[in-house]
Short mmCIF file of C-alpha atoms in Angstrom, two decimals:
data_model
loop_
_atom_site.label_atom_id
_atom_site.label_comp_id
_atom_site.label_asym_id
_atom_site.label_seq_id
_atom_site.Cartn_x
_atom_site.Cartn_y
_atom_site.Cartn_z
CA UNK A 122 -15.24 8.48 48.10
CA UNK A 123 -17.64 7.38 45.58
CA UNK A 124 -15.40 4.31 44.62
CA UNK A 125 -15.61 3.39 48.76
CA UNK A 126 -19.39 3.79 48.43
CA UNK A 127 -19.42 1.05 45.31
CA UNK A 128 -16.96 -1.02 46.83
CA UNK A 129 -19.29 -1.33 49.98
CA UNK A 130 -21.93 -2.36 47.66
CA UNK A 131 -20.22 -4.83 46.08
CA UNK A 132 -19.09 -6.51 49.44
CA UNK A 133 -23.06 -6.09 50.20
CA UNK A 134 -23.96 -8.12 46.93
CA UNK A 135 -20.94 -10.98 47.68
CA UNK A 136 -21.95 -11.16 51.26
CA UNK A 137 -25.30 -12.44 50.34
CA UNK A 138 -24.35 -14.34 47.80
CA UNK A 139 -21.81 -16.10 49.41
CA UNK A 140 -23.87 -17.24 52.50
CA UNK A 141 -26.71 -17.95 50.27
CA UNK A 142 -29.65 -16.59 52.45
CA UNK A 143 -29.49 -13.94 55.47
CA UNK A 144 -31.05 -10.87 56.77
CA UNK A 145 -29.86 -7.16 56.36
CA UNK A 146 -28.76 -7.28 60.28
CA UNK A 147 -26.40 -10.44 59.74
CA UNK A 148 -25.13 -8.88 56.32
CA UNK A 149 -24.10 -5.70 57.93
CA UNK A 150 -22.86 -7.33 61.24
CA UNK A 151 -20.51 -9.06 58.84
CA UNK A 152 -18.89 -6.10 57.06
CA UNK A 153 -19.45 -4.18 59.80
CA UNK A 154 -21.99 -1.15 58.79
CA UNK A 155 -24.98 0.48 60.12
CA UNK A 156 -27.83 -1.19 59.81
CA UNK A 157 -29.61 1.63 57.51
CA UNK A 158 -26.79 1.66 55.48
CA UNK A 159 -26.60 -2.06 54.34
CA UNK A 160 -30.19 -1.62 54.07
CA UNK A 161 -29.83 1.20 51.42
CA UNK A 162 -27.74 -0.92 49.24
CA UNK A 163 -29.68 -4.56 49.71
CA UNK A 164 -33.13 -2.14 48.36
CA UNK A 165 -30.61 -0.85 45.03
CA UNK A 166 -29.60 -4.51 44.72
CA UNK A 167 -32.99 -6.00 45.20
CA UNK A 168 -34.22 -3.17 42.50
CA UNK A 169 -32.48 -4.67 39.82
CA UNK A 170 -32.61 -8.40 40.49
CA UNK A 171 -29.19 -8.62 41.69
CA UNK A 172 -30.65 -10.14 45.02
CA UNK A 173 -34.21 -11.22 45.80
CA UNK A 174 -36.00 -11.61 49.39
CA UNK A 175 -38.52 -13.67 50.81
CA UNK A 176 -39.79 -13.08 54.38
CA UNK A 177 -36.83 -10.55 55.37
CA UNK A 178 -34.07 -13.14 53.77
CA UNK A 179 -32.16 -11.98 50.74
CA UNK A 180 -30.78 -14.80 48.41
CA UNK A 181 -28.72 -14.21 45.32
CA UNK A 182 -31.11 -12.92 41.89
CA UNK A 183 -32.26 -14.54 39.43
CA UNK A 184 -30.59 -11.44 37.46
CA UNK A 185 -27.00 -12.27 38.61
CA UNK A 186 -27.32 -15.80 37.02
CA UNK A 187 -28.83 -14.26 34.16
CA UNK A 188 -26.08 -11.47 33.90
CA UNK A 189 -23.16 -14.20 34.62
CA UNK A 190 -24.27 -16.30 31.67
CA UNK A 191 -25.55 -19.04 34.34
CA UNK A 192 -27.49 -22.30 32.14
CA UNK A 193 -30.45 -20.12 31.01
CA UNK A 194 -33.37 -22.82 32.55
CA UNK A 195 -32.14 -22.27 35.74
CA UNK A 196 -31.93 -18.87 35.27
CA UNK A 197 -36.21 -18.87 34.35
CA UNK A 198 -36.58 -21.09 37.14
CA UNK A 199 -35.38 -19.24 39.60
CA UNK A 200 -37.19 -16.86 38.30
CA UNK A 201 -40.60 -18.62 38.46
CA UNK A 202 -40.16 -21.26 41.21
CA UNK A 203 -40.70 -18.73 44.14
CA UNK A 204 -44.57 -18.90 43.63
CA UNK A 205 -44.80 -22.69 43.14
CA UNK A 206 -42.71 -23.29 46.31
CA UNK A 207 -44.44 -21.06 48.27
CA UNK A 208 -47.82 -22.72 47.86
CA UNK A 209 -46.38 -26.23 48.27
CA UNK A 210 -45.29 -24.74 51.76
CA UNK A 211 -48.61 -23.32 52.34
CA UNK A 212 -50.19 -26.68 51.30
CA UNK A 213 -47.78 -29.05 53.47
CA UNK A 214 -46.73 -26.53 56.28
CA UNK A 215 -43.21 -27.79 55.45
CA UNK A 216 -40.25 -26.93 53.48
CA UNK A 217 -39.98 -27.42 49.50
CA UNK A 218 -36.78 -27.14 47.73
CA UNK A 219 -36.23 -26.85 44.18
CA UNK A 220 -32.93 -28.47 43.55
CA UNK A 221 -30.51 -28.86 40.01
CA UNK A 222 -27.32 -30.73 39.52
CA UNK A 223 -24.11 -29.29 39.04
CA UNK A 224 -21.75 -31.49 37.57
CA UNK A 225 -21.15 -34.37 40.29
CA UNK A 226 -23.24 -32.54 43.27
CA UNK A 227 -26.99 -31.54 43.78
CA UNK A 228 -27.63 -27.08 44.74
CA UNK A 229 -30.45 -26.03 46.53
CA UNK A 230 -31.43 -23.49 43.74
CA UNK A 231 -34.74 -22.36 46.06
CA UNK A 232 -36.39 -22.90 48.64
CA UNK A 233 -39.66 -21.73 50.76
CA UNK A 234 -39.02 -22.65 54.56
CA UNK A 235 -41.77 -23.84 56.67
CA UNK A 236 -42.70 -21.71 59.55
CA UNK A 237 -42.90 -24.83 62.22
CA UNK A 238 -40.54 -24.72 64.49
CA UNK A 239 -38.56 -28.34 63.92
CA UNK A 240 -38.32 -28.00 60.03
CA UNK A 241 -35.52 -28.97 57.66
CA UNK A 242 -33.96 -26.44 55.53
CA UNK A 243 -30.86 -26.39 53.23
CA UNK A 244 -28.60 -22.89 52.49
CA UNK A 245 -29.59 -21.56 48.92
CA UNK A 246 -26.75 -22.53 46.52
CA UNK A 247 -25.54 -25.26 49.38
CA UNK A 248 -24.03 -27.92 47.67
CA UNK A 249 -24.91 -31.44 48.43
CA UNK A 250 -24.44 -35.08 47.55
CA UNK A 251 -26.16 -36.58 44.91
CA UNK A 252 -27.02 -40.45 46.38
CA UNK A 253 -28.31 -39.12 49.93
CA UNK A 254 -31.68 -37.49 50.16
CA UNK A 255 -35.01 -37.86 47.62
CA UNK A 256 -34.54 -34.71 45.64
CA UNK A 257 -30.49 -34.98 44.82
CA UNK A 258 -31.33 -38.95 44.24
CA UNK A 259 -33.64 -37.88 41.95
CA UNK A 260 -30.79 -35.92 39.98
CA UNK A 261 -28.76 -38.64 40.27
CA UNK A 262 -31.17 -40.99 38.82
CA UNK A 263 -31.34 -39.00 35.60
CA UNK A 264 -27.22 -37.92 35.52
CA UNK A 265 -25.26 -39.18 32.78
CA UNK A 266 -23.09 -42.67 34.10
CA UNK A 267 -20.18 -41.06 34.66
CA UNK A 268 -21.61 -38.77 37.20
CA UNK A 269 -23.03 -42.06 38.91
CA UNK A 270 -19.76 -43.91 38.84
CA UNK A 271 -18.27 -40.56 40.86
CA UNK A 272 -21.29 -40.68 42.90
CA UNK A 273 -20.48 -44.49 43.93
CA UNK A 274 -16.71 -43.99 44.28
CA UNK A 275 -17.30 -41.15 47.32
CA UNK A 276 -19.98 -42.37 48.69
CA UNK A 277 -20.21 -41.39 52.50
CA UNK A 278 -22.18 -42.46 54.78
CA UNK A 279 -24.32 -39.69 56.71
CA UNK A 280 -26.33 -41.17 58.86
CA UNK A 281 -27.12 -45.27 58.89
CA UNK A 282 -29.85 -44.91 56.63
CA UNK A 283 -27.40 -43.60 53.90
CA UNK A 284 -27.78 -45.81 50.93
CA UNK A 285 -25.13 -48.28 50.56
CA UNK A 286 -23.21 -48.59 47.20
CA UNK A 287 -24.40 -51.97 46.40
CA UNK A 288 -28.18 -51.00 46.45
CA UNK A 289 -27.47 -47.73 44.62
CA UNK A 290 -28.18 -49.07 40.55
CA UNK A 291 -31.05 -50.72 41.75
CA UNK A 292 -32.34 -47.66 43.96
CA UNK A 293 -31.89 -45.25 40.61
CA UNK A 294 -33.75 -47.79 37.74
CA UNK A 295 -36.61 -47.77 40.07
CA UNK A 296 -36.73 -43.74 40.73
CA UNK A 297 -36.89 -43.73 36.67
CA UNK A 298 -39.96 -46.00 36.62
CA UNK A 299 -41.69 -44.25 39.60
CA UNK A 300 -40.41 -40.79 38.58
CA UNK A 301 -40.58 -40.51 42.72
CA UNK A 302 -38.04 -40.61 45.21
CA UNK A 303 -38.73 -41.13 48.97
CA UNK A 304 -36.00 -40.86 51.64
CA UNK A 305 -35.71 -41.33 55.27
CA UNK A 306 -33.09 -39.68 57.32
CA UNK A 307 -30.53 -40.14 54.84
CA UNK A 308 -28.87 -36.94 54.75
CA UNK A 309 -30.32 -35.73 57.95
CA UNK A 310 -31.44 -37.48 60.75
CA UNK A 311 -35.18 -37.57 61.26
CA UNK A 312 -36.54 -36.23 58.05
CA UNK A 313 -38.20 -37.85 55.54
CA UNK A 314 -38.50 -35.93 51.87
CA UNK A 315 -40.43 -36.89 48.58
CA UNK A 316 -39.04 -35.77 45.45
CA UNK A 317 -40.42 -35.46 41.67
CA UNK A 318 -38.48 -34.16 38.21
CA UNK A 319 -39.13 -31.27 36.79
CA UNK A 320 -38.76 -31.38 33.06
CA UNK A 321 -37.90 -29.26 30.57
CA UNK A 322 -37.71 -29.93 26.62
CA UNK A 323 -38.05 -33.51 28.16
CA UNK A 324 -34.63 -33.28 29.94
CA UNK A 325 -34.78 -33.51 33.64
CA UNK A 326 -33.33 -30.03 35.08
CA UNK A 327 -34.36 -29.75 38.69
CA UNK A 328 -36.07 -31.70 41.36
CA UNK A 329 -38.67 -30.42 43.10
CA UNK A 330 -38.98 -31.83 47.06
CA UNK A 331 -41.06 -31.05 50.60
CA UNK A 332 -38.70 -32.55 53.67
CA UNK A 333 -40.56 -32.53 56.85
CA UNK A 334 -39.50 -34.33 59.93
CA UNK A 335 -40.32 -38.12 60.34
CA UNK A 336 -42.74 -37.59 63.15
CA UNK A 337 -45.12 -35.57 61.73
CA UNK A 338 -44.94 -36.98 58.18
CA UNK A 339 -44.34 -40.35 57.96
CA UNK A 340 -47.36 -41.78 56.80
CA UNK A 341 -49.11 -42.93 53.67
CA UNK A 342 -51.05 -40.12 53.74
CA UNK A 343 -49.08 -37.33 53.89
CA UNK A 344 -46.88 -39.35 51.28
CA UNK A 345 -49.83 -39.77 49.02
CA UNK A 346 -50.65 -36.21 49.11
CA UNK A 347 -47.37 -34.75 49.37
CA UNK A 348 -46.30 -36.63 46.14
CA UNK A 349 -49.39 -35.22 44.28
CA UNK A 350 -49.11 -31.70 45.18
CA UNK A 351 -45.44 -32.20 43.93
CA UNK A 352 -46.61 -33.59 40.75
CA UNK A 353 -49.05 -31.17 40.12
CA UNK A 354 -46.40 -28.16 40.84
CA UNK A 355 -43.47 -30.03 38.38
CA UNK A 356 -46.04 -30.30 35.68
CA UNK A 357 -46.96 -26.60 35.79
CA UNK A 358 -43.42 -25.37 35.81
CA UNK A 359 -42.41 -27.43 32.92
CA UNK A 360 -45.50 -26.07 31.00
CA UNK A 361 -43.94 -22.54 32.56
CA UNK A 362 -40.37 -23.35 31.39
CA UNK A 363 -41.55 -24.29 28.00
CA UNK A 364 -43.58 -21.41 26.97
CA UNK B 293 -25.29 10.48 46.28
CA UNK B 294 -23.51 7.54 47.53
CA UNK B 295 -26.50 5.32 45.96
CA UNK B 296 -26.40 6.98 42.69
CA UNK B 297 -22.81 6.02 42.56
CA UNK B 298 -23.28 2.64 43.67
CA UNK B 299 -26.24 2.14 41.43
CA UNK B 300 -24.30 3.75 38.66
CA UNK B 301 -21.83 0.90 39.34
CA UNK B 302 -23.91 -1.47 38.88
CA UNK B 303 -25.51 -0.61 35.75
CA UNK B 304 -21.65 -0.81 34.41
CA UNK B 305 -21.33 -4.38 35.87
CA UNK B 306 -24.28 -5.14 34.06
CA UNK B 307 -23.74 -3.31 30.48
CA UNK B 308 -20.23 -5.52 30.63
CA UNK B 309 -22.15 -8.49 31.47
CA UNK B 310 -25.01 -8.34 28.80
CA UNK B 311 -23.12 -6.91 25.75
CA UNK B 312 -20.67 -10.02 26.81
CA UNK B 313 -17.48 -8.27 25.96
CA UNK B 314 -17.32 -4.28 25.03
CA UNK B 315 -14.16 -1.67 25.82
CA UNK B 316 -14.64 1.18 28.83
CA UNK B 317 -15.34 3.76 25.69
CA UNK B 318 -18.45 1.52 24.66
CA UNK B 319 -19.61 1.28 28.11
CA UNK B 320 -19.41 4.83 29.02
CA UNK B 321 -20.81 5.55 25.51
CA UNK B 322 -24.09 3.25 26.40
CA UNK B 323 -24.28 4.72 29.81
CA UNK B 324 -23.54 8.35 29.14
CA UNK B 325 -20.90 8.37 31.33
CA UNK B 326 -16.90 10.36 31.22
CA UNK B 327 -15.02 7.23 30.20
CA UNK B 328 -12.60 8.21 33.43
CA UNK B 329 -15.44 7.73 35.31
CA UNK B 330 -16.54 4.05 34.03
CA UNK B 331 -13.01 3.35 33.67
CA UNK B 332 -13.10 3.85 37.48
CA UNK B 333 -16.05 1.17 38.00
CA UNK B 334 -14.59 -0.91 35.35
CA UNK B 335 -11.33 -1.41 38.03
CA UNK B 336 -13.09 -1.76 40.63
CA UNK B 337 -15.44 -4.53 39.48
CA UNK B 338 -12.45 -6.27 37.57
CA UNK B 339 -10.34 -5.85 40.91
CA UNK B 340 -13.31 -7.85 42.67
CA UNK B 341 -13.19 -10.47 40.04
CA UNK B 342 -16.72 -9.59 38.30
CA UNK B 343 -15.34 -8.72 35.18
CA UNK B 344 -11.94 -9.94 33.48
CA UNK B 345 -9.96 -8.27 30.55
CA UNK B 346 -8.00 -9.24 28.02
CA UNK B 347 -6.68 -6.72 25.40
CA UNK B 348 -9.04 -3.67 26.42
CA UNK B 349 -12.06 -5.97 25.76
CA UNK B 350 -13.84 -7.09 29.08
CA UNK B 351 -16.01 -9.91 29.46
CA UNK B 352 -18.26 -11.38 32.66
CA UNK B 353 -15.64 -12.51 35.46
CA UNK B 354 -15.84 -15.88 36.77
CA UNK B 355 -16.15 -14.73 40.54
CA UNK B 356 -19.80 -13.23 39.09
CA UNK B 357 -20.40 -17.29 38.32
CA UNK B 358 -19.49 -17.84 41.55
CA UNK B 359 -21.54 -15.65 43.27
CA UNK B 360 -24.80 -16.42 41.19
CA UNK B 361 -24.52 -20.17 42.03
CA UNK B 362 -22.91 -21.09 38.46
CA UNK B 363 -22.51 -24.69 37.80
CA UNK B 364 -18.81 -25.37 39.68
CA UNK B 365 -17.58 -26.82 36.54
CA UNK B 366 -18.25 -23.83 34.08
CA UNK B 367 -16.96 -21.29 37.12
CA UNK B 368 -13.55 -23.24 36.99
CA UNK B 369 -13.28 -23.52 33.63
CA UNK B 370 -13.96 -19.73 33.33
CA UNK B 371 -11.33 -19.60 35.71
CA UNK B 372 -8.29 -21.83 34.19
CA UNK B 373 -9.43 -21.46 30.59
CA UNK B 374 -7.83 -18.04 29.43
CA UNK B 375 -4.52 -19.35 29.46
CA UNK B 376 -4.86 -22.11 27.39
CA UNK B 377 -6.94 -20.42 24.79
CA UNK B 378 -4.50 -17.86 24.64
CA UNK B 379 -2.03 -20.23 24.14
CA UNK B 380 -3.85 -21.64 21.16
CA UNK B 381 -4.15 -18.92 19.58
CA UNK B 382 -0.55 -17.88 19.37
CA UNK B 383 -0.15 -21.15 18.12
CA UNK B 384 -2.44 -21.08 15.46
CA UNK B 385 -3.15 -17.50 14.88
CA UNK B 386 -6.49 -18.25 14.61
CA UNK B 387 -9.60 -17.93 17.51
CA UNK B 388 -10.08 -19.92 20.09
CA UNK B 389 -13.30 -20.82 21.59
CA UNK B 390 -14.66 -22.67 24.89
CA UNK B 391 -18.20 -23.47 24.66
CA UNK B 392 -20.85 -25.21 27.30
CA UNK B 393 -23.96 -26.89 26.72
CA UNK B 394 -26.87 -24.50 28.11
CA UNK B 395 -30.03 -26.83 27.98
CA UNK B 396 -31.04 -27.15 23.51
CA UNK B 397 -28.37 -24.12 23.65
CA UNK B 398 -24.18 -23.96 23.25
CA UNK B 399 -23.21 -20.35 25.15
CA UNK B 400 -19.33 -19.42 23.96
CA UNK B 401 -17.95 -19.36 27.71
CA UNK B 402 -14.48 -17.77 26.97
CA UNK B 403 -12.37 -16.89 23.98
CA UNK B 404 -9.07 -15.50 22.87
CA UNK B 405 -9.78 -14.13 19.81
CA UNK B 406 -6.98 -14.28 16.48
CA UNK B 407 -5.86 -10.69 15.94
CA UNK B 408 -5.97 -11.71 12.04
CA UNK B 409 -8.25 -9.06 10.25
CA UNK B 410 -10.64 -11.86 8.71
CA UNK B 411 -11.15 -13.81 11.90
CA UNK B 412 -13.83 -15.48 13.16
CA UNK B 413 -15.38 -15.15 16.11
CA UNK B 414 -18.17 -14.73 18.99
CA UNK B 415 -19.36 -12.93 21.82
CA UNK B 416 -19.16 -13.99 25.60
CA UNK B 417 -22.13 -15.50 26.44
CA UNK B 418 -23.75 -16.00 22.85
CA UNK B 419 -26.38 -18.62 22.61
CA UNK B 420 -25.70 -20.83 19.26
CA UNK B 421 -27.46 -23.60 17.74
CA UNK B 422 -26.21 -27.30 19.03
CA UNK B 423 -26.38 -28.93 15.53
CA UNK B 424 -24.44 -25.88 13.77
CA UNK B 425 -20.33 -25.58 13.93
CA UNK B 426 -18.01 -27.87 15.30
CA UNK B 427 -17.59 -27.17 18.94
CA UNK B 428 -21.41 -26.99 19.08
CA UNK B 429 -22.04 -30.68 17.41
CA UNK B 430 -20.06 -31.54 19.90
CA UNK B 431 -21.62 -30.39 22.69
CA UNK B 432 -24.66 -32.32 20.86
CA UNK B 433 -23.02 -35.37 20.50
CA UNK B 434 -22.96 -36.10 24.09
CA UNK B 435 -25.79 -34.54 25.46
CA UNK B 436 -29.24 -36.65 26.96
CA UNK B 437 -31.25 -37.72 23.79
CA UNK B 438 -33.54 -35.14 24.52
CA UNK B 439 -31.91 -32.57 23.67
CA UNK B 440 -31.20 -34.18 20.15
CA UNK B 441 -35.07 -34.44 19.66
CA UNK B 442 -35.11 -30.73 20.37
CA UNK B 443 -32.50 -29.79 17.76
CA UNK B 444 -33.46 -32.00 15.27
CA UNK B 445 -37.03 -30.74 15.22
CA UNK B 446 -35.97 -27.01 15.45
CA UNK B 447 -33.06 -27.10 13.00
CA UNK B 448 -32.27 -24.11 10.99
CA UNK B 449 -30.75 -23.80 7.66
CA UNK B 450 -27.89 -20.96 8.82
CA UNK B 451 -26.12 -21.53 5.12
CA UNK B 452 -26.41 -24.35 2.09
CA UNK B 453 -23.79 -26.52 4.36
CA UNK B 454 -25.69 -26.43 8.02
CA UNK B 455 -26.75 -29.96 8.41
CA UNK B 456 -29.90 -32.31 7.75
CA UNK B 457 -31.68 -33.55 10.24
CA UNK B 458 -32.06 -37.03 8.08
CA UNK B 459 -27.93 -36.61 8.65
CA UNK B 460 -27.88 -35.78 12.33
CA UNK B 461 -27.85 -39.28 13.98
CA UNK B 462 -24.86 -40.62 11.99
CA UNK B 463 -22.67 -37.64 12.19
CA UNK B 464 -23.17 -37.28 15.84
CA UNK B 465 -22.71 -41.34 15.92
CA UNK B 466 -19.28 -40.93 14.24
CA UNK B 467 -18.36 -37.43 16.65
CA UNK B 468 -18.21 -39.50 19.54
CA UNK B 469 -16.28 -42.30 17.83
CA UNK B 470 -13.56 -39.94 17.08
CA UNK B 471 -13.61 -37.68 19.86
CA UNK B 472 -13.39 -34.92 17.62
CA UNK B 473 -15.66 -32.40 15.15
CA UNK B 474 -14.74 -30.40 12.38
CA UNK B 475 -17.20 -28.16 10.22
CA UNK B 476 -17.01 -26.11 7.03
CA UNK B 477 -19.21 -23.04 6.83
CA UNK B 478 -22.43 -24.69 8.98
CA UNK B 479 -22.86 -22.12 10.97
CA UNK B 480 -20.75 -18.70 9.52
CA UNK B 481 -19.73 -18.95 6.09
CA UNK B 482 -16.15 -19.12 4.73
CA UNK B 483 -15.22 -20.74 8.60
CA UNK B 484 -13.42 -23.63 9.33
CA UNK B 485 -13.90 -25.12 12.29
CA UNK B 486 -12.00 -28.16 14.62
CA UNK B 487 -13.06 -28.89 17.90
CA UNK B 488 -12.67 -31.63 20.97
CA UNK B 489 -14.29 -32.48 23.96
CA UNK B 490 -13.52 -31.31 27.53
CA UNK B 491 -14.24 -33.95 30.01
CA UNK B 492 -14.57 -33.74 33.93
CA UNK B 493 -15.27 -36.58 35.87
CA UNK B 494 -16.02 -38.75 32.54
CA UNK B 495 -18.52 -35.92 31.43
CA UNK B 496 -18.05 -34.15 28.65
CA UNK B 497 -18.44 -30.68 29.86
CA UNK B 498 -16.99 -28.43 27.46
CA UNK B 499 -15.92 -28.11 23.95
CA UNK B 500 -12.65 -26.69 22.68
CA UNK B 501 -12.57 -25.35 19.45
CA UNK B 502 -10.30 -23.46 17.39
CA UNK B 503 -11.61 -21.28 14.32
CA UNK B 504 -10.74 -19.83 10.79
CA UNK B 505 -11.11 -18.70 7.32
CA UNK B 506 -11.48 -21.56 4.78
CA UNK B 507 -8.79 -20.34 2.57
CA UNK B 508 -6.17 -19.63 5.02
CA UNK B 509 -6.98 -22.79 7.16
CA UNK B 510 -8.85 -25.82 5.29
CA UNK B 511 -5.94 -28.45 4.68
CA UNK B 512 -5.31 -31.30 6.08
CA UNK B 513 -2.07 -30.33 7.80
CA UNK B 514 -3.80 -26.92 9.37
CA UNK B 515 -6.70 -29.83 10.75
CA UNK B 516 -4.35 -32.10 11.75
CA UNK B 517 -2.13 -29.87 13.34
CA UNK B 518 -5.17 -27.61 14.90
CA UNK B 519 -6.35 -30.98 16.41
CA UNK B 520 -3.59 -32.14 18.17
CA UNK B 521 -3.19 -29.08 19.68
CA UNK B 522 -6.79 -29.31 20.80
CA UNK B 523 -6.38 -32.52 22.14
CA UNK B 524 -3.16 -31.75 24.33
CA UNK B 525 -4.98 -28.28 25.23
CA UNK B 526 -8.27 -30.51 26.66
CA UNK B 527 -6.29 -32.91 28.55
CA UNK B 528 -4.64 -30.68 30.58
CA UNK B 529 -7.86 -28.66 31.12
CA UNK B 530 -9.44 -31.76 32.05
CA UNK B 531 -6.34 -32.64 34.43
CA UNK B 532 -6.94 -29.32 35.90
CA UNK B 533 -10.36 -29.78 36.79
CA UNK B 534 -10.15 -32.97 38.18
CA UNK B 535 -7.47 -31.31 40.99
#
């Protein structure tokens, strides 16, 4: 009886870890419980860090990295990002995303989702490529060369503003001079995303990027700004990260 | 009732996961609990693949990696690695370690430890110093410069043969010429200490070390042997991942 009860926990915690970021109805529609009853194990999970929530989503912990031995800065910036992400989204209206690599892909590590209705979003711990899109170019652009070379072996195409192969050395010595990437509808159609680094004992560990769709940001403007509010936000979590 | 069990539960997943490896009679000891009773989580959580054993000893599982967003590389080489350390070990008779960079950090990811009383080993999950031990230099040798800066400027005498800084450059020069480490004593004293890298996709991602007394181990046929077992060990590992 008891050992059900823990077991059903335990398929709580993977659930929500596995699909990165849902809500307490979707969790228990999926293992099929009561409402009230997933919601009595998501609070004991969300009580000790195993699962965190942000505007009735629940994403995996900061704690669960921490307890699985997971790289210890991304374990403190998970831990610290939620703040800086959700001011950057309060500043921009749109979505920021703090992203690391992992080996030869890019993982949306966070994220703080903008409220308008035609915003871009990734799944928290989604894997993506690392040559399309500002933020995971940004990784790239810092990645050891073998990690490129794999990059420009399986390159696909996503949309027709995909970088091509050719372009891509070129593309990464200039994000390392600019410490800035810009992208437009590379990995999704219609969005445009500036990305900065976000150091740590002078090593590049995450990017930190706010994708909004081309319509509404696509201008020097909201570039200019966008790119300094990003700045700002990288500087202070490095100083964060360091302490 | 149900969430005290449940929460109970948890606390053993996490008294596994931050001692790194302890037996069911340690765990229940820490928690208070009838060792039939954590021995009852303790299945449970190793059944879901959040904790592993080997030889009564339990250690963080590599589907908790998994789950927390781990770095696909380390969760797969949590994964395959037992075997081959295992292997090693009943070869040698002496431990076997698999260590990942962690940022300025090494953290021993998995070992099969020599069931010789005067052994050497660590825990699951220990942070050690990059610029200390074999396996560790290693790890140094190939990671972003950095990271060297960091080491070098916060290196620690552990014992009268840990390395000087004024040294650093030219040993980790000639580790990556040779593809291989081997230290006496840096780090724990009376150790000997061979290791190799791991690569994955031309990274070097891990390093494979194998670990003994000085008096029992430290002649050239012992290295020599101990590192071309290494070196057969790695390349399949790195075959592996690369599937």
């Amino acid at each position: 009886m008891a050992q059900n009860s823990f077991t059903r926990g335990l398929d709580v915690l993977i659930a929500i870890a596995r699909n990165g970021q849902v809500t307490v109805a979707e969790v228990a529609d999926e293992l099929g419980l009561a409402t009230s009853t997933a919601y009595r194990y998501v609070r004991s999970l969300r009580d000790y860090g195993l699962i965190e929530e942000s505007q009735g989503v629940y994403v995996p912990g900061w704690r669960l990295m921490e307890i699985s031995g997971e790289h210890l800065t991304h374990t403190r910036l998970a831990e610290i990002s939620g703040e800086y992400l959700r001011t950057l989204t309060y500043q921009t209206g749109e979505t920021a995303v703090l992203a690391v690599r992992a080996g030869s892909h890019a993982i949306c590590l966070r994220q703080s989702v903008s409220s308008a209705p035609d915003h871009y979003a990734f799944r928290i711990n989604e894997l993506l490529p690392l040559y399309a899109g500002a933020g995971q170019r940004l990784l790239l652009a810092y990645a050891p060369r073998p990690i490129v070379e794999v990059a420009l072996a399986n390159l696909v195409a996503y949309s027709s503003a995909t970088i091509r192969a050719a372009d891509l050395p070129a593309v990464l010595a200039q994000v390392r001079r600019d410490q800035f990437a810009v992208s437009r509808g590379e990995f999704k159609e219609g969005a445009i995303a500036v990305a900065v680094p976000v150091f740590s004992n002078g090593e590049v560990t995450a990017s930190l990027t706010i994708a909004g769709p081309s319509e509404r940001c696509d201008n020097p403007d909201w570039v200019r700004r966008a790119t300094r509010l990003l700045r700002a936000a990288a500087a202070d979590m490095s100083a964060a990260l360091e302490k």
